[in-house]
Coordinates of C-alpha atoms in Angstrom, one line a residue:
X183 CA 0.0 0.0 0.0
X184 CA 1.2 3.5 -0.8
X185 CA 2.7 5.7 2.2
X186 CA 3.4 8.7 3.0
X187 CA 7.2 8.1 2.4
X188 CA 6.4 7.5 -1.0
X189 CA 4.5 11.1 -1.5
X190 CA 6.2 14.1 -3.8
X191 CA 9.5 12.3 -4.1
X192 CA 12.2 13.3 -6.9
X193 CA 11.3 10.2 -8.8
X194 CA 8.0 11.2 -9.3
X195 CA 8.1 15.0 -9.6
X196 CA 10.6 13.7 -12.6
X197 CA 7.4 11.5 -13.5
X198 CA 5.2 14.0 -13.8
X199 CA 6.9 16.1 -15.3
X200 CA 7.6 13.7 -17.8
X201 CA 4.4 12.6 -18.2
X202 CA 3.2 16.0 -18.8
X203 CA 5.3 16.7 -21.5
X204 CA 5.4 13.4 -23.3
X205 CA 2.8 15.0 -25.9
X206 CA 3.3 11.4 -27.8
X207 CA 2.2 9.3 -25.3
X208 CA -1.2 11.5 -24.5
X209 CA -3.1 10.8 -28.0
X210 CA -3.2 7.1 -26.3
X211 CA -4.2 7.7 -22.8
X212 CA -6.6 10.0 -24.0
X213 CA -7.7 7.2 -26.1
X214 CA -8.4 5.0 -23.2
X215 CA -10.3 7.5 -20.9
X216 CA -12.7 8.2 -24.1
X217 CA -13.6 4.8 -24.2
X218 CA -15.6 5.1 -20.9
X219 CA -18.8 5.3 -21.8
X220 CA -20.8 3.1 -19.6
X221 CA -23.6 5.0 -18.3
X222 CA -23.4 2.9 -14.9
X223 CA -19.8 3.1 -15.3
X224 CA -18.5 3.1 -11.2
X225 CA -17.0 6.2 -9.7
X226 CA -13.1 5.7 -9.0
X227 CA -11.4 8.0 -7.2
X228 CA -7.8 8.7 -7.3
X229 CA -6.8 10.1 -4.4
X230 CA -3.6 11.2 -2.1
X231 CA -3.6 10.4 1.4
X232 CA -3.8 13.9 2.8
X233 CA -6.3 16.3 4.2
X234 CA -6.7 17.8 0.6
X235 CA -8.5 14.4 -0.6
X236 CA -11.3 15.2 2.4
X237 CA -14.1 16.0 0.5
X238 CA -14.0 13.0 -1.7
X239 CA -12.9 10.2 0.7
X240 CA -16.1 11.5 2.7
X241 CA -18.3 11.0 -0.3
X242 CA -17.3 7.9 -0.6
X243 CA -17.0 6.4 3.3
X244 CA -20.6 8.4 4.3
X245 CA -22.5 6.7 0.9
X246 CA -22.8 10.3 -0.8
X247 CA -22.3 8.7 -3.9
X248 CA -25.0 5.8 -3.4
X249 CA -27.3 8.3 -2.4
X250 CA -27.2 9.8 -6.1
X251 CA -27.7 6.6 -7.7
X252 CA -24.2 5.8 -8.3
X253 CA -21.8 2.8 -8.3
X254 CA -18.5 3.7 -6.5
X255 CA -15.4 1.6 -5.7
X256 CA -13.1 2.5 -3.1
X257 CA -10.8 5.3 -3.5
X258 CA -7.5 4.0 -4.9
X259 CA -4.9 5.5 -2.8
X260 CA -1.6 6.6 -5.4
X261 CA 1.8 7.6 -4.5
X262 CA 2.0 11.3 -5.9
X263 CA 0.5 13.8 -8.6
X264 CA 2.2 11.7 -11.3
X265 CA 0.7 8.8 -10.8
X266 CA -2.5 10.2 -10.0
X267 CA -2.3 12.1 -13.4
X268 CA -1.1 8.9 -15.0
X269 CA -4.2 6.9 -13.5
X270 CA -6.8 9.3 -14.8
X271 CA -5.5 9.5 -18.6
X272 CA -5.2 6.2 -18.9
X273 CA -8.9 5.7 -17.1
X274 CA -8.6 3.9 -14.5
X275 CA -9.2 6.3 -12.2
X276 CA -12.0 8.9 -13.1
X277 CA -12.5 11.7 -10.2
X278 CA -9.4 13.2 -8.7
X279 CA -8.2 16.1 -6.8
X280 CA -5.4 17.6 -7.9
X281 CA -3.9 21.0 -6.6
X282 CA -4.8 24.2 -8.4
X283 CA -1.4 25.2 -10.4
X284 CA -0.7 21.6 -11.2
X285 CA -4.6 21.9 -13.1
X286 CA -3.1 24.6 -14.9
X287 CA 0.0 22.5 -15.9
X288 CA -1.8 19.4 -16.8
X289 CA -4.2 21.6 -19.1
X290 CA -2.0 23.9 -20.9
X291 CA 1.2 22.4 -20.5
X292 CA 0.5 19.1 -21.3
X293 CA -2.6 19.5 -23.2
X294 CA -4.4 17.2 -20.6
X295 CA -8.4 17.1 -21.8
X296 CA -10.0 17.8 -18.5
X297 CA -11.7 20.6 -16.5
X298 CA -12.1 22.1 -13.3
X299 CA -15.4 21.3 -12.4
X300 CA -15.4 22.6 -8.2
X301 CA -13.3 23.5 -5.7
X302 CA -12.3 20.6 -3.4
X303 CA -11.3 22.7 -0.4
X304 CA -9.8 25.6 0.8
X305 CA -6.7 27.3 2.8
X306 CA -5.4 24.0 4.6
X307 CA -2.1 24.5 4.0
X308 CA 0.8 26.3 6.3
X309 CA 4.7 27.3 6.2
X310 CA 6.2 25.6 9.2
X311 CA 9.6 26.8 11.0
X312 CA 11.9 25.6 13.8
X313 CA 10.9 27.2 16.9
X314 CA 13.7 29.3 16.9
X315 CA 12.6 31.0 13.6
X316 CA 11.1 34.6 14.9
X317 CA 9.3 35.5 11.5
X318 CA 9.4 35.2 7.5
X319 CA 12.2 37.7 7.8
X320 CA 14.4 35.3 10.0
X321 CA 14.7 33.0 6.9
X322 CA 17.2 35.1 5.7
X323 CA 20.0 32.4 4.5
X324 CA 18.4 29.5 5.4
X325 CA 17.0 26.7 3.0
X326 CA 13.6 26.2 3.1
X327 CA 11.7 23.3 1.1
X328 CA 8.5 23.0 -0.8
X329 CA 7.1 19.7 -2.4
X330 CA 6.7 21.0 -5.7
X331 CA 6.8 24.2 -8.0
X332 CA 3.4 24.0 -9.9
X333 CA 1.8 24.6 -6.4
X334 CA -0.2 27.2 -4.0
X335 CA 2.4 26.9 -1.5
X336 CA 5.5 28.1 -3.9
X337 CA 3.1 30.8 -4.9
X338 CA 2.3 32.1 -1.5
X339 CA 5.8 31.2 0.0
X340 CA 7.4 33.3 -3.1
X341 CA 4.7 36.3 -2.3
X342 CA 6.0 36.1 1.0
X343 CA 9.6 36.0 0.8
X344 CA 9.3 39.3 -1.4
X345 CA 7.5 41.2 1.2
X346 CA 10.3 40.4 3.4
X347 CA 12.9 41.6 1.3
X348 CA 14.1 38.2 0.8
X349 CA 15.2 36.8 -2.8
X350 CA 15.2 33.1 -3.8
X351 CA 18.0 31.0 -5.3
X352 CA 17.7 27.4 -6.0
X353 CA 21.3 26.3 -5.6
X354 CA 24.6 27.0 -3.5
X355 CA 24.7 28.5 0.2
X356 CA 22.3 31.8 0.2
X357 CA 23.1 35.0 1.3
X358 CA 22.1 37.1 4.4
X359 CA 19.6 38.6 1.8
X360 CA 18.1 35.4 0.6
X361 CA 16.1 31.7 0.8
X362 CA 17.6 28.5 -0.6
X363 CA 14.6 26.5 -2.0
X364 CA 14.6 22.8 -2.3
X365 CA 12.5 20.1 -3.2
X366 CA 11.4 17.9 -0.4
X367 CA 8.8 14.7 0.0
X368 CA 6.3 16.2 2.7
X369 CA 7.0 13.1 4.8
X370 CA 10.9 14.2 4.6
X371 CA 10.1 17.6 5.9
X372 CA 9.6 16.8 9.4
X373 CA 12.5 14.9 9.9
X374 CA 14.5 17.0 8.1
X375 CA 13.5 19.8 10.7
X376 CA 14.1 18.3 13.6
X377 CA 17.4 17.5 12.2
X378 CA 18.5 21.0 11.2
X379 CA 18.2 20.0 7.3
X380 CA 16.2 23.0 7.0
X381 CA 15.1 26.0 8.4
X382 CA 11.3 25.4 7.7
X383 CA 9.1 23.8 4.9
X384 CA 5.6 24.6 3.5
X385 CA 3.0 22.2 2.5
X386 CA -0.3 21.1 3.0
X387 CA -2.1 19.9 5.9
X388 CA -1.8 17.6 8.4
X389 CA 2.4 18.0 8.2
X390 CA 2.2 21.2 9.3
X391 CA 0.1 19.6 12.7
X392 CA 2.4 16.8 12.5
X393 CA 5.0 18.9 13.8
X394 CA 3.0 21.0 15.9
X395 CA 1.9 17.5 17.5
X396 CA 5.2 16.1 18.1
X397 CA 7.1 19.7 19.2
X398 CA 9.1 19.8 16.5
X399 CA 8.5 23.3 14.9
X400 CA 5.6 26.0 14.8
X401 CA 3.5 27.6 11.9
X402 CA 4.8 30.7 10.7
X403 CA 2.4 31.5 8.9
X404 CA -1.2 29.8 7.4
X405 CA -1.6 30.2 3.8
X406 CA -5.2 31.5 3.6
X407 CA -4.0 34.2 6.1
X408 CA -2.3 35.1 3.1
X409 CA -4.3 34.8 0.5
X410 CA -8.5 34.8 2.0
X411 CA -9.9 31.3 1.5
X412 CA -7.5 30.6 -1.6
X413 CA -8.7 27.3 -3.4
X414 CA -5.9 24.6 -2.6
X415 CA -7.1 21.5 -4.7
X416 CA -9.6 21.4 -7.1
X417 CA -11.7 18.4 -8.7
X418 CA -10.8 17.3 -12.2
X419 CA -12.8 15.2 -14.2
X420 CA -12.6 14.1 -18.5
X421 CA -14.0 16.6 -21.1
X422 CA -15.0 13.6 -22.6
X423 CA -17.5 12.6 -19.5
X424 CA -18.7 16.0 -18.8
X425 CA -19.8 16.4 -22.4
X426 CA -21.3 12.8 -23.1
X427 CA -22.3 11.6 -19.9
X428 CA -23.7 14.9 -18.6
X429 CA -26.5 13.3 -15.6
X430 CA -23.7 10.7 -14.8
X431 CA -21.3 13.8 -14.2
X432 CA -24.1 16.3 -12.6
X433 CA -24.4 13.3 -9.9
X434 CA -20.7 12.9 -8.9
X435 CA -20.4 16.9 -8.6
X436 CA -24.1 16.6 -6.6
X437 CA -22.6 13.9 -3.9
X438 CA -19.0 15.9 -3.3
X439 CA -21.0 19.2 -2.5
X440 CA -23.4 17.4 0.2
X441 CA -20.1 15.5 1.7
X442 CA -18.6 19.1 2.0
X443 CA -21.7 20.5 3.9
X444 CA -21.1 16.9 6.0
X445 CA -18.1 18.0 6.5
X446 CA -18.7 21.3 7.8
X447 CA -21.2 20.6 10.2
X448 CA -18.9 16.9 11.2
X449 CA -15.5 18.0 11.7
X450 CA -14.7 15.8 14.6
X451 CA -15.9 12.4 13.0
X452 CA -14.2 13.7 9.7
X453 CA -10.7 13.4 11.7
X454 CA -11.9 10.2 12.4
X455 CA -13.4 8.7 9.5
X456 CA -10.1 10.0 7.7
X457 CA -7.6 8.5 10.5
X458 CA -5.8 5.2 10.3
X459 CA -8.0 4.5 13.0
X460 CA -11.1 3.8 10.6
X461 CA -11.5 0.7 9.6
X462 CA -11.4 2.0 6.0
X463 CA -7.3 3.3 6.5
X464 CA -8.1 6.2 3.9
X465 CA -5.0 8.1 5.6
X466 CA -1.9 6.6 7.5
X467 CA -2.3 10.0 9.8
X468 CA -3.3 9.4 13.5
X469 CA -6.6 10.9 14.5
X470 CA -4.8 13.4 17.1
X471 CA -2.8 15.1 14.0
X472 CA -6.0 15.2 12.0
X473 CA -8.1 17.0 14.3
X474 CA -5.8 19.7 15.1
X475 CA -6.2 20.6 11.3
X476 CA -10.1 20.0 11.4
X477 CA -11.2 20.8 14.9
X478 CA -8.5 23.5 16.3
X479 CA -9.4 25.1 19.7
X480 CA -10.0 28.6 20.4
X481 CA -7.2 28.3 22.3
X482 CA -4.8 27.1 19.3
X483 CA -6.4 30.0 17.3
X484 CA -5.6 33.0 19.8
X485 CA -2.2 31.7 20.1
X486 CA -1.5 31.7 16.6
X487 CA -3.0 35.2 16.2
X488 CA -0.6 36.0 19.0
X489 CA 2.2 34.2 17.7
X490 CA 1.8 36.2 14.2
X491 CA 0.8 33.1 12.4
X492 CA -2.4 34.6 11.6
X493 CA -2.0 38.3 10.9
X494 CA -5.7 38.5 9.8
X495 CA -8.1 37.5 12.3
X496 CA -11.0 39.7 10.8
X497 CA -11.2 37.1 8.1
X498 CA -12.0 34.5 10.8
X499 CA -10.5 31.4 8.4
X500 CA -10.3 28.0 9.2
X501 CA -7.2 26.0 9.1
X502 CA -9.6 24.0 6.6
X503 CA -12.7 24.7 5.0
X504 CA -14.5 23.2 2.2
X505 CA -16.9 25.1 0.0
X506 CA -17.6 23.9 -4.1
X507 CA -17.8 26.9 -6.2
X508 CA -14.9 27.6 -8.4
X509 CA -14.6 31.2 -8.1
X510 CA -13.3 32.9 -11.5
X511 CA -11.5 35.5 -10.1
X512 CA -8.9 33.0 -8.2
X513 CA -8.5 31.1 -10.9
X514 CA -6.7 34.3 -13.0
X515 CA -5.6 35.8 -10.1
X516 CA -3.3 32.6 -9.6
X517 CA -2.5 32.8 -13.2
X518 CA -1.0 35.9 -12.9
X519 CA 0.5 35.8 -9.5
X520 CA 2.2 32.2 -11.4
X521 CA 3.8 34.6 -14.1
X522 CA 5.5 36.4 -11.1
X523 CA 6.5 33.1 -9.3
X524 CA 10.2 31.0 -10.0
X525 CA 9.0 28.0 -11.3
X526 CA 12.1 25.1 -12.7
X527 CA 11.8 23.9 -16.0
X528 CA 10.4 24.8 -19.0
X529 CA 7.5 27.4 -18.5
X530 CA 6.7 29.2 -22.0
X531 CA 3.0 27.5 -22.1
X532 CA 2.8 29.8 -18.8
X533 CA 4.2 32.9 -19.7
X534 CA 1.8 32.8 -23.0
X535 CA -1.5 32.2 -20.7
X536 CA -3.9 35.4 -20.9
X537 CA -5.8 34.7 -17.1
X538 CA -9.5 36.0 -18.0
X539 CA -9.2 33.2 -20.7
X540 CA -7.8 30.4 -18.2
X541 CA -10.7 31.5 -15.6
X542 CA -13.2 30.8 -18.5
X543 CA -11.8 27.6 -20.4
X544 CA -10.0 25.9 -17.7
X545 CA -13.5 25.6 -15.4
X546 CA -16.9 24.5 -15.9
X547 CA -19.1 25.4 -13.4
X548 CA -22.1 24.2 -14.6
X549 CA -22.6 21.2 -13.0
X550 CA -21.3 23.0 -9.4
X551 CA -23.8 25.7 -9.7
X552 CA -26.6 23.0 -9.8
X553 CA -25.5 21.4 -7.3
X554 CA -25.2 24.1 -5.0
X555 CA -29.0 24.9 -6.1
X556 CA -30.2 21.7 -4.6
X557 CA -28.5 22.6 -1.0
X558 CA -29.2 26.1 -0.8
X559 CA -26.7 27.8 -3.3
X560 CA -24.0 29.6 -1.7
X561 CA -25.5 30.5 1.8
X562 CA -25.8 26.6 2.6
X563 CA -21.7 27.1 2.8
X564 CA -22.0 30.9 4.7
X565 CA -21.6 32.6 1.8
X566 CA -23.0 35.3 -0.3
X567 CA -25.3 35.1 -3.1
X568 CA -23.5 35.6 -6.5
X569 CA -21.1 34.1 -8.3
X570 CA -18.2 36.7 -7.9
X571 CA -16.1 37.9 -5.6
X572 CA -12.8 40.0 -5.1
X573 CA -9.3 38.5 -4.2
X574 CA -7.5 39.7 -0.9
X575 CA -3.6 38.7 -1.0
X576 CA -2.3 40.7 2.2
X577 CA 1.1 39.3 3.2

């Protein structure tokens, strides 16, 4: 079975990237997802064994799915965005989460033929420090590691390094003056910070709480006190199944959206029903680690508005929080905070992306905006009417 040791490694960033880019090899894997037609075809999920996969794995364990009239086989737990980007083309898999820059990658940078179709969840993700580290600004010639480059966390680490008059190099010793990125399995990252390796790391949830939990280092900073309730990962599914198997499609978007109101209104049994504790294993994570990310006190929260972790407690966001509609504005906002972000490799499909067009062709809301109809639209989730809104990024 997959663990967490096996998550984001070098081996399969290499994979993805590969993947991605093999435009030869996509005509055939595109091939084979077509060929699912089956109107009763099952729902598989592919699926990482993190808090970002929440929404989903409760769809599945609470009989959301079922409820709709679907089939559904358990979630297939994969060993990193490669393989769960392998999985889907090739159809085996036909529902995933995937993280919001790395939809944008698969899309226009490896001409993947899939849409956004709802947000899976949002904020849950954190930049962790030694408890020596002060602030952002005490980074100053230090190394600190991110899983990936096509991700929220590199955008919003980047934003703040800036602010902090810091700069970012990607090899040798930095300077006074700047941040040594490096590329780092999320299960690494802990270790490496008790260690020394590095001076802090940022990722999604629960590492951050996993080294909260075992006194190894603090959060700096939360990344949706950075950027308000930023999307993290997003639900992908095939062109091919949104356009032909429309009711099929309408009913796997309905299912998630009711398991994120579950969610909501359940946090403490989601720890749970996520934990290795379950008898279902979705996660290898303990249900202590888990709750501090779903469940925090008040008492965790006015220590880390104290502590300067959250800067922004008018905004009143939660470590987690799960709400379906894919907001257009985020979706070119991160396009063009991405054109001002280091990313490795080669990143001309990027620099070419105009971000009112992405917001338009990389989403289809359709099938979210129904579905939000038959809870309540967007009140059900404490939100507004309307289907707009404005970004706040306030480092």
């Amino acid at each position: 079975m997959p663990t967490e040791d096996s998550l984001f490694s070098r081996r399969d960033i290499m994979r993805l990237s590969a993947l991605l880019t093999a435009s030869g090899a996509l005509p055939f894997l595109r091939a084979r997802a077509a060929r699912a037609q089956d109107a009763d075809e099952p729902v598989r999920i592919g699926y990482l064994p993190i808090t970002d996969a929440t929404p989903l794995l409760v769809a599945h364990g609470k009989g959301f799915f079922e409820a709709e009239g679907l089939a559904v086989e358990k979630p297939v737990m994969l060993r990193g965005w490669s393989q769960i980007v392998e999985a889907f083309l090739a159809g085996q898999v036909n529902v995933i989460h995937l993280l919001s820059p790395i939809t944008i990658w698969a899309r226009y940078g490896g001409g993947t033929p899939a849409k956004v179709v709802a947000w899976n969840h949002t904020s849950g993700s954190a930049l962790t420090a030694a408890n020596g580290i002060a602030g952002v600004a005490d980074l100053g010639g230090k190394t600190v590691a991110i899983p990936y480059w096509y991700l929220i966390h590199n955008v919003v680490l980047q934003r703040l390094l800036r602010e902090n008059g810091l700069e970012i190099v990607t090899s040798g010793a930095p300077a006074a003056n700047q941040v040594a990125l490096s590329l780092m399995s999320p299960a690494d990252m802990v270790p490496a910070l008790a260690a020394g390796q590095i001076a802090g790391y940022i990722v999604a949830e629960p590492f951050n709480a996993a080294a909260e939990v075992n006194g190894i280092g603090k959060v700096l900073r939360f990344t949706g006190d950075v950027w308000r309730d930023h999307a993290c990962c997003l639900v992908f599914m095939h062109e091919d199944h949104l356009a032909n198997r429309p009711e099929w499609s309408q009913k796997v978007v309905n299912a998630m959206v009711k398991a994120q109101l579950w969610t909501r209104d359940n946090r403490a049994e989601t720890a749970r029903l996520l934990s290795a504790a379950d008898p279902q294993k979705y996660t290898p994570h303990s249900p202590e680690i888990l709750a501090r990310v779903l469940t925090p006190s008040d008492t965790d929260m006015q220590g880390y508005a104290a502590s300067g972790a959250i800067r922004h407690p008018d905004w009143q966001d939660k470590r987690i929080d799960f709400q379906p509609y894919p907001f257009p504005s985020y979706t070119a906002e991160l396009v063009r905070m991405l054109k001002d972000t280091r990313v490795e490799g080669e990143r001309g499909f990027l620099d070419a992306l105009d971000p009112d067009f992405v917001a338009g062709d990389l989403v289809d809301d359709s099938f979210v905006k129904k579905a939000l109809e038959g809870v309540g639209g967007l009140p059900a989730f404490g939100l507004p009417e309307g289907w707009t809104r404005t970004e706040v990024v306030q480092a």
